Coordinates of C-alpha atoms and ligand atoms in Angstrom, one line a residue:
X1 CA 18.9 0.9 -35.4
X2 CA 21.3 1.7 -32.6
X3 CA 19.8 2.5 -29.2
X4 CA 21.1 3.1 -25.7
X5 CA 19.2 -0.2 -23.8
X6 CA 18.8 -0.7 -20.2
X7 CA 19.2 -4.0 -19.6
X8 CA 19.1 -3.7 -15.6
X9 CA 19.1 -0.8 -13.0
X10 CA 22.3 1.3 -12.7
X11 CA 23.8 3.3 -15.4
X12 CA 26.7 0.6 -16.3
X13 CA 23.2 -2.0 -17.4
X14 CA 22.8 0.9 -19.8
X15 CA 24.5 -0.5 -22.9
X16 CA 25.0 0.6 -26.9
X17 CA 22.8 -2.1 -28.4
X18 CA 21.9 -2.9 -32.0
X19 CA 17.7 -3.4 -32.3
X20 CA 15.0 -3.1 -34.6
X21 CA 13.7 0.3 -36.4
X22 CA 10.1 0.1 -35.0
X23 CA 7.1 0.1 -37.8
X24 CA 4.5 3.1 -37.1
X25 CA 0.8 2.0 -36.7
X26 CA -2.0 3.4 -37.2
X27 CA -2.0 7.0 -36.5
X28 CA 1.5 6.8 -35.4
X29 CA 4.8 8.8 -36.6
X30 CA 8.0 6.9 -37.3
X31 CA 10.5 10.0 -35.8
X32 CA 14.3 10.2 -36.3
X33 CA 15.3 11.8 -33.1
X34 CA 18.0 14.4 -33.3
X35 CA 17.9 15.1 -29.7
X36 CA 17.2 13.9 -26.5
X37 CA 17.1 15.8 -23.1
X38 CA 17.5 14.2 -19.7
X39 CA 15.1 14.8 -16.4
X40 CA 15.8 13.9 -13.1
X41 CA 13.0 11.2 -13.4
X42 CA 15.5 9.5 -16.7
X43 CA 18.0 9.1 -13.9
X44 CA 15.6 8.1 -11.3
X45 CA 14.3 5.4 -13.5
X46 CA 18.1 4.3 -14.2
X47 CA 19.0 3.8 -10.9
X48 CA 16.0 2.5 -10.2
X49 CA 14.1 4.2 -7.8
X50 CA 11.3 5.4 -9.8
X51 CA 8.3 2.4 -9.3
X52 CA 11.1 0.0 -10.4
X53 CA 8.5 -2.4 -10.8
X54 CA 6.6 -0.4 -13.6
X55 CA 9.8 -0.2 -15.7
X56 CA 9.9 -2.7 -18.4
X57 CA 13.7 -4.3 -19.6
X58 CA 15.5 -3.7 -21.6
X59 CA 14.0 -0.4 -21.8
X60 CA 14.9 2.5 -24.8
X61 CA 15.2 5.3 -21.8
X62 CA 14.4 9.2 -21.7
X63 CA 11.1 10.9 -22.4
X64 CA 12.1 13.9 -23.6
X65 CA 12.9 14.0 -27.6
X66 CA 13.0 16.5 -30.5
X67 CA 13.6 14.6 -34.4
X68 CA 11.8 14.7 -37.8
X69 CA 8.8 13.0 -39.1
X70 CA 10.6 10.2 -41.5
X71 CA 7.3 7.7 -42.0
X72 CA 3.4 7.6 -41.3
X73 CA 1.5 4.7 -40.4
X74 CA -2.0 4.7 -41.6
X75 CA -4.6 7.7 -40.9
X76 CA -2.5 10.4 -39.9
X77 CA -3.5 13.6 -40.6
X78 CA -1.4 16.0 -38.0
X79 CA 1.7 16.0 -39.6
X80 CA 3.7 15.0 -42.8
X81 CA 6.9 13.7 -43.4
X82 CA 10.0 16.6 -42.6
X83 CA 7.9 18.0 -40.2
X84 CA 10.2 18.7 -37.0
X85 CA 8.1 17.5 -34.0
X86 CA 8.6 16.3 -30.0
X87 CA 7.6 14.3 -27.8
X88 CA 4.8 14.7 -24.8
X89 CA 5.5 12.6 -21.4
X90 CA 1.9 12.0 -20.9
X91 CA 1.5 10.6 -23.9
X92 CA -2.3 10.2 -24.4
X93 CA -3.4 13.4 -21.9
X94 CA -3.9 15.9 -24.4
X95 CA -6.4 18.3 -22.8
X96 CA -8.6 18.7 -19.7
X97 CA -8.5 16.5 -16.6
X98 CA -6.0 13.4 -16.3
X99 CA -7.4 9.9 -17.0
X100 CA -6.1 7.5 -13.8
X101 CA -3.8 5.8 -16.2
X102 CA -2.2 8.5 -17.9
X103 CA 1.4 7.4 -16.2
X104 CA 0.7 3.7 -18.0
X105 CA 1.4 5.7 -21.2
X106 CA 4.9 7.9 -20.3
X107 CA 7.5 7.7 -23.0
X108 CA 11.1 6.5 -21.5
X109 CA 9.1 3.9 -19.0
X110 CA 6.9 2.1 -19.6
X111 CA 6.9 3.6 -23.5
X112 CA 10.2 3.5 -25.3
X113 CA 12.2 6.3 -24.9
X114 CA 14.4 8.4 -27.2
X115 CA 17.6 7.2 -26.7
X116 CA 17.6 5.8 -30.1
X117 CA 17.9 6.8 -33.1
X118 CA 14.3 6.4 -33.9
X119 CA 11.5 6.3 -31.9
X120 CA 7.3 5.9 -32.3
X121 CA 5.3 9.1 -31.6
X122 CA 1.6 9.1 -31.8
X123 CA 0.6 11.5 -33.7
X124 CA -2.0 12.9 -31.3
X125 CA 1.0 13.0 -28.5
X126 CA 3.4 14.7 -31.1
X127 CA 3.8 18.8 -30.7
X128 CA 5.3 20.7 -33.9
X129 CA 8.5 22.4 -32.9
X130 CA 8.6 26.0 -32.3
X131 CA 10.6 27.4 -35.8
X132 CA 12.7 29.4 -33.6
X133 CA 14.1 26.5 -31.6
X134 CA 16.7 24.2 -32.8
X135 CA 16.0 20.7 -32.4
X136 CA 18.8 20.8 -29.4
X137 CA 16.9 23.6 -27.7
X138 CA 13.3 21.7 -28.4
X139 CA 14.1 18.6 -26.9
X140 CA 14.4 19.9 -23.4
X141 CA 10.6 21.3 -23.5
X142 CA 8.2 18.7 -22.8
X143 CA 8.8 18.1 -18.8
X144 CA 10.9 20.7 -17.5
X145 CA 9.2 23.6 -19.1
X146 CA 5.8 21.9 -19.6
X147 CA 5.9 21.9 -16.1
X148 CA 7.1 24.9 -15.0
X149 CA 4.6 26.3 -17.5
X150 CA 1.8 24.3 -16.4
X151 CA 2.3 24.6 -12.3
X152 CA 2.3 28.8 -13.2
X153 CA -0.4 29.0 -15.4
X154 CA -2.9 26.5 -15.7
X155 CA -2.7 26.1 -12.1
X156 CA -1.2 29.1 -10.1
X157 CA -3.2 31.2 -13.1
X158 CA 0.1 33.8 -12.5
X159 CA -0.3 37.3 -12.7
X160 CA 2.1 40.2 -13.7
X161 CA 3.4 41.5 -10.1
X162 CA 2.7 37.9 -8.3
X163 CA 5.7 36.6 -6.6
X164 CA 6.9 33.4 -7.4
X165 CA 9.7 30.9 -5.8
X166 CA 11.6 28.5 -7.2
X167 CA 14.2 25.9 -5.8
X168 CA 17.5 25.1 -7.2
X169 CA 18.1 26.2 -10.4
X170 CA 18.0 23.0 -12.3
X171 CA 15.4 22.2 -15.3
X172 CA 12.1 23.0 -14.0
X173 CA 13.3 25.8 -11.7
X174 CA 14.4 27.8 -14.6
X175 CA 12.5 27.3 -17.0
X176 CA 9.6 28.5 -14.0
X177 CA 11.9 31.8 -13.6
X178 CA 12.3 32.5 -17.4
X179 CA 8.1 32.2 -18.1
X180 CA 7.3 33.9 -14.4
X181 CA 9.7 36.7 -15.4
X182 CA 8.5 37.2 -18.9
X183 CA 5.1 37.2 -17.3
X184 CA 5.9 40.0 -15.2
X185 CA 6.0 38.5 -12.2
X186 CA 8.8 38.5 -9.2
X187 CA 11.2 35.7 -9.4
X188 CA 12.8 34.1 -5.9
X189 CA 15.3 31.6 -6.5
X190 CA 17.1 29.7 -4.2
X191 CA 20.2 27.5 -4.6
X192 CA 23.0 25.8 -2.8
X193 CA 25.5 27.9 -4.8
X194 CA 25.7 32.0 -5.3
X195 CA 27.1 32.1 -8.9
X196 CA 23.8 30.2 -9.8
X197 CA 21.7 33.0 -7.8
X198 CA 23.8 35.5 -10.2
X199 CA 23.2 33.7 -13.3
X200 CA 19.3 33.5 -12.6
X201 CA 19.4 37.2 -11.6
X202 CA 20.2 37.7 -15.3
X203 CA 17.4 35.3 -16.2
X204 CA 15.2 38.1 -14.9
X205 CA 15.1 37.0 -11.5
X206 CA 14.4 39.4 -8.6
X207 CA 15.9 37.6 -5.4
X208 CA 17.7 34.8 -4.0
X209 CA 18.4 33.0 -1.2
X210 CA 21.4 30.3 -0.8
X211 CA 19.5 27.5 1.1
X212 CA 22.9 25.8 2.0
X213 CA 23.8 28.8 4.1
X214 CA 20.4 29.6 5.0
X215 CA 19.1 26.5 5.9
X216 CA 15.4 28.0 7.6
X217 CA 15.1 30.3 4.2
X218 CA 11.7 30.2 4.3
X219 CA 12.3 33.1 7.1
X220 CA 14.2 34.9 4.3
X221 CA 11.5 34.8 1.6
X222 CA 9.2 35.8 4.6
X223 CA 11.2 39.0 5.4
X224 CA 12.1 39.6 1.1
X225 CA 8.2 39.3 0.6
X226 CA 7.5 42.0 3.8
X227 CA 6.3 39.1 6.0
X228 CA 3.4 37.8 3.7
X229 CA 5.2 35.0 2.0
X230 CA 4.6 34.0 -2.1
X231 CA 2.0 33.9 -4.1
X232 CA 3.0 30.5 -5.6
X233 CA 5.8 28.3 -4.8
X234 CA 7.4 25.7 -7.1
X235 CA 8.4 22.7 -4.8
X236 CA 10.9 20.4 -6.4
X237 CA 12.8 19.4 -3.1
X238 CA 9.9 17.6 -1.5
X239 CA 10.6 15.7 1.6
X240 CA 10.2 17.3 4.8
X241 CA 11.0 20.5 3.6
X242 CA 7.1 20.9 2.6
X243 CA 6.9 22.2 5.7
X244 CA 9.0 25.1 4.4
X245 CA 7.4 25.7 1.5
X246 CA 4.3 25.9 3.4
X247 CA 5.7 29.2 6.0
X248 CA 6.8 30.4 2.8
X249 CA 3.6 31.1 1.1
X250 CA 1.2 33.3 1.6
X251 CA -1.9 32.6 3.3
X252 CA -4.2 31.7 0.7
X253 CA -1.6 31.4 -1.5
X254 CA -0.5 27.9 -4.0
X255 CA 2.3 25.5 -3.8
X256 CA 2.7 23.3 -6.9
X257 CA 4.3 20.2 -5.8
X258 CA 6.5 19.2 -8.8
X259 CA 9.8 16.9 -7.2
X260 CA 11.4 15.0 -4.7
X261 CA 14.7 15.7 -4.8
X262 CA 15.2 14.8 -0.9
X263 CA 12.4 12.4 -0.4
X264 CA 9.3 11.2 -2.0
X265 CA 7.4 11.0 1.8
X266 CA 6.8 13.6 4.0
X267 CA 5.9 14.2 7.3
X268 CA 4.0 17.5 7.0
X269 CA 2.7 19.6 9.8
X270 CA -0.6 20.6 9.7
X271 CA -1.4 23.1 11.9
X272 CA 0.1 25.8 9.9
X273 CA -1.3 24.3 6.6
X274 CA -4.8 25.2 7.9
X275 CA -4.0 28.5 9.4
X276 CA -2.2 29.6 6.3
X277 CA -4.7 27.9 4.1
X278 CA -2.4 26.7 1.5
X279 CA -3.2 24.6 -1.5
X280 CA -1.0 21.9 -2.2
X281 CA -1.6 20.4 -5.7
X282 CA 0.6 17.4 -7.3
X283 CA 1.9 18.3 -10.8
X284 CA 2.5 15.8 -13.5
X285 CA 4.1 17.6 -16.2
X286 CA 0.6 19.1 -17.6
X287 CA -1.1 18.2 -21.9
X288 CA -0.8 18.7 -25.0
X289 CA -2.7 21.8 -25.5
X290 CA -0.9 23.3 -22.4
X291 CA 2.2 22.5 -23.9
X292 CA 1.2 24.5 -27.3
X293 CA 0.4 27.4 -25.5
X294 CA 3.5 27.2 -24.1
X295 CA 5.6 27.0 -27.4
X296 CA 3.2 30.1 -28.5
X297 CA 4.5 32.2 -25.0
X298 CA 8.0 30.9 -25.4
X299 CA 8.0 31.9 -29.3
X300 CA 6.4 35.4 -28.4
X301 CA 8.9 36.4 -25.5
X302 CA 11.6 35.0 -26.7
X303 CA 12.3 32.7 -24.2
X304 CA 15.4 30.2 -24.8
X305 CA 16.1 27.4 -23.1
X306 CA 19.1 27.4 -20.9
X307 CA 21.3 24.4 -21.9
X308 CA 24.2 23.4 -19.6
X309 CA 26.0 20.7 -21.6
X310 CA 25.3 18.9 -25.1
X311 CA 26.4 15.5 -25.4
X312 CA 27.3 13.1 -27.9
X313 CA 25.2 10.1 -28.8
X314 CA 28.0 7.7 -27.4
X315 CA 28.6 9.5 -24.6
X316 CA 25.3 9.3 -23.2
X317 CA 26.5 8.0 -19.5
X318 CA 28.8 11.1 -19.4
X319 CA 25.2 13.1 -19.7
X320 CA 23.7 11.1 -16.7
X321 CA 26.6 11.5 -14.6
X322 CA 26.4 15.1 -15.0
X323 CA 23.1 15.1 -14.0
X324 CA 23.9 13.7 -10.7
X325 CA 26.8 16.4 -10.0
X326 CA 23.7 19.3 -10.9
X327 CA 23.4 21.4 -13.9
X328 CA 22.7 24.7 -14.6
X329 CA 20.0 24.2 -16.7
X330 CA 19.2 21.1 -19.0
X331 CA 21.6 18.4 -20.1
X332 CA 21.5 17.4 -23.2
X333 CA 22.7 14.3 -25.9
X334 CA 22.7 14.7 -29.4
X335 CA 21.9 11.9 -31.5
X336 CA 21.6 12.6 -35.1
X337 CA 22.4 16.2 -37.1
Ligands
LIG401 N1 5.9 16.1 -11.2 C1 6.4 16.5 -12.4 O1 5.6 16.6 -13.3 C2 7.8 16.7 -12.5 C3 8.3 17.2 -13.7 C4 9.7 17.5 -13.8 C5 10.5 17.2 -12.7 N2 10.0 16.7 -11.6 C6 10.8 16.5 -10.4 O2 11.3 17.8 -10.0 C7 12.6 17.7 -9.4 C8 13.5 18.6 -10.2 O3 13.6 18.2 -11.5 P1 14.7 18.8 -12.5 O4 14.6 18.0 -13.8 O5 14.4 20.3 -12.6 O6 16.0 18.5 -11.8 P2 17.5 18.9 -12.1 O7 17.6 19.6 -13.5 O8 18.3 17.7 -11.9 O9 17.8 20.0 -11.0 C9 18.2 19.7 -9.8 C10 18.6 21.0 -9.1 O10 17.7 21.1 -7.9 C11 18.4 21.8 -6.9 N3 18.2 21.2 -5.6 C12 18.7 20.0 -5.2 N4 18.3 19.8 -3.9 C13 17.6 20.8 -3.6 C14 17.0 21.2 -2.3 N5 17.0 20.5 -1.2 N6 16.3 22.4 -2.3 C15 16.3 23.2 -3.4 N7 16.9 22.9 -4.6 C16 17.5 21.7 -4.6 C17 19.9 21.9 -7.3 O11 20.1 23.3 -7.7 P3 21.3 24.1 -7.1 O12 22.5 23.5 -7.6 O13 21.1 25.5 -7.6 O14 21.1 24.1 -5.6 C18 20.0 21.0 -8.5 O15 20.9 21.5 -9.5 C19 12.9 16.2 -9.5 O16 12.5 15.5 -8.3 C20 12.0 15.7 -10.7 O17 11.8 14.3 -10.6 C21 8.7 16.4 -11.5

């Protein structure tokens, strides 16, 4: 089969290589992926700064897939061959509290990925497709909106007329404002550009603040949420800007701590953590189950995914590289029809 192969760190190691169609096992699905959707964590892992030591070469990259069930290996029960099915990052969580090693089983590092034109799905990892999706739009569910989904509900537990922030407007952030909107809840976005505060307006958002031109928004959100501060913030920025995120929120109130866009340490300040009481809590991605109630909310309100760019298969560079300039939304590469 063909497959994109990273043969060593930095997008030009990623080559159009020839290799073999993999063989489902026992209980696996043998998947013909039509679709593929990129996460900053893809391009991290690319360039090598995500645990480079845990990432295996040449490696098939990307987690996030959407393709059709074209062979069983033995025992599978789940699904059946034409059944239109995706991919789960954590690839053996599928309900409750994380194993330790759940991150020992991610697909697109250390797992193949789905940069291929087939690809081995478990068959207790796999989720059916929601009918109303096409396999373009699937494909950029399981981390971005898994984990806006999971950081709002199974952990903030949202409520209609909660207020909710979320930075940037890339794949987690909107996917967050979409759900928190449907849910009823107020939407803060903030972004380094104002025509991406507009468009997320008209995603249902309530607010935004350009954090380019405001750089100490947090005083914003403070004076837009009549000096209390959010109920639950969405921090994809990480670095020191915790400490932001933090005079942001409410006291008492949740910050789900999802990226690391400007730095995976922080030096946080913790005076004003205890006196606003915060909870922090790292998110990775969230299960299975999570991720069917998500389809179930998604299918129900409507909710489409907002794509910024399909790509061709052999383009596939072109779709990292325009990761790295920012989307509006996901990025996408199509691999098959
Ligand atoms: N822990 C998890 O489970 C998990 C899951 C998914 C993603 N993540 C992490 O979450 C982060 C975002 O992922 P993504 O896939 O949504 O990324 P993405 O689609 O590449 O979005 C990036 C966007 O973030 C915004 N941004 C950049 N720097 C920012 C800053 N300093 N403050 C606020 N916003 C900023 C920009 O939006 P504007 O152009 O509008 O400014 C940019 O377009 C990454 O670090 C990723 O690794 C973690």
């Amino acid at each position: 089969m063909k497959a994109w192969l990273l043969k060593d760190f930095g997008l030009k190691n990623l080559q159009l290589s020839e290799t073999a169609t993999p063989v489902p096992q026992q209980g696996e699905l043998l998947v013909k992926v039509s679709a593929v959707s990129l996460n900053f964590r893809d391009k991290a892992i690319v360039d090598g700064f995500y645990e480079p030591e845990m990432i295996p070469k040449p490696l098939i990259p990307v987690s996030d897939a959407a393709g059709v069930v074209v062979g069983t290996g033995p025992g599978v029960t789940r699904f059946i061959e034409g059944d239109r099915v995706t991919s789960t990052l954590y690839s053996r969580w599928v309900d409750g509290h994380p194993k330790h090693n759940e991150p020992d089983f991610c697909f697109g590092a250390p797992l193949p990925g789905g940069l291929a034109e087939y690809m081995i799905i478990h068959e207790e990892s796999a989720v059916r497709a929601p009918d109303a999706m096409t396999d373009v739009e699937a494909s950029t569910l399981p981390i971005a909106a898994v984990t806006a989904w999971f950081s709002l509900m199974d952990y903030g537990h949202l409520q209609p007329g909660q207020t909710v922030l979320v930075q940037g407007t890339g794949g987690v952030s909107l996917f967050a404002a979409q759900i928190a909107a449907a849910h009823g809840a107020r939407v803060i976005a903030t972004s380094s550009r104002d025509e991406n505060l507009a468009k997320t307006k008209a995603l249902g958002g309530w607010a935004g603040v350009n954090y380019k031109q405001h750089t100490a928004w947090e005083k914003q959100v403070i004076e837009l949420t009549d000096g209390k501060g959010v109920d639950l913030l969405i921090d994809v920025a990480g670095g020191d800007g915790l400490n932001q995120s933090v005079a942001a929120t409410k006291a008492g109130g949740l910050i789900a701590q999802v990226g690391f866009l400007t730095g995976q340490t922080t030096a946080l300040n913790l005076m004003p953590l205890f006196f606003r009481q915060t909870t922090i809590r790292g998110i990775a991605v969230g299960h299975r189950k999570s991720f069917e109630r998500m389809n179930a909310f998604l299918d129900d309100h409507k909710v489409k995914p907002v794509i910024d760019h399909v790509y061709a298969f052999d383009d596939a560079p072109k779709a990292f590289e325009h990761l790295s300039r920012g989307p509006f939304g996901k990025v996408v590469i199509k691999v098959a029809d």
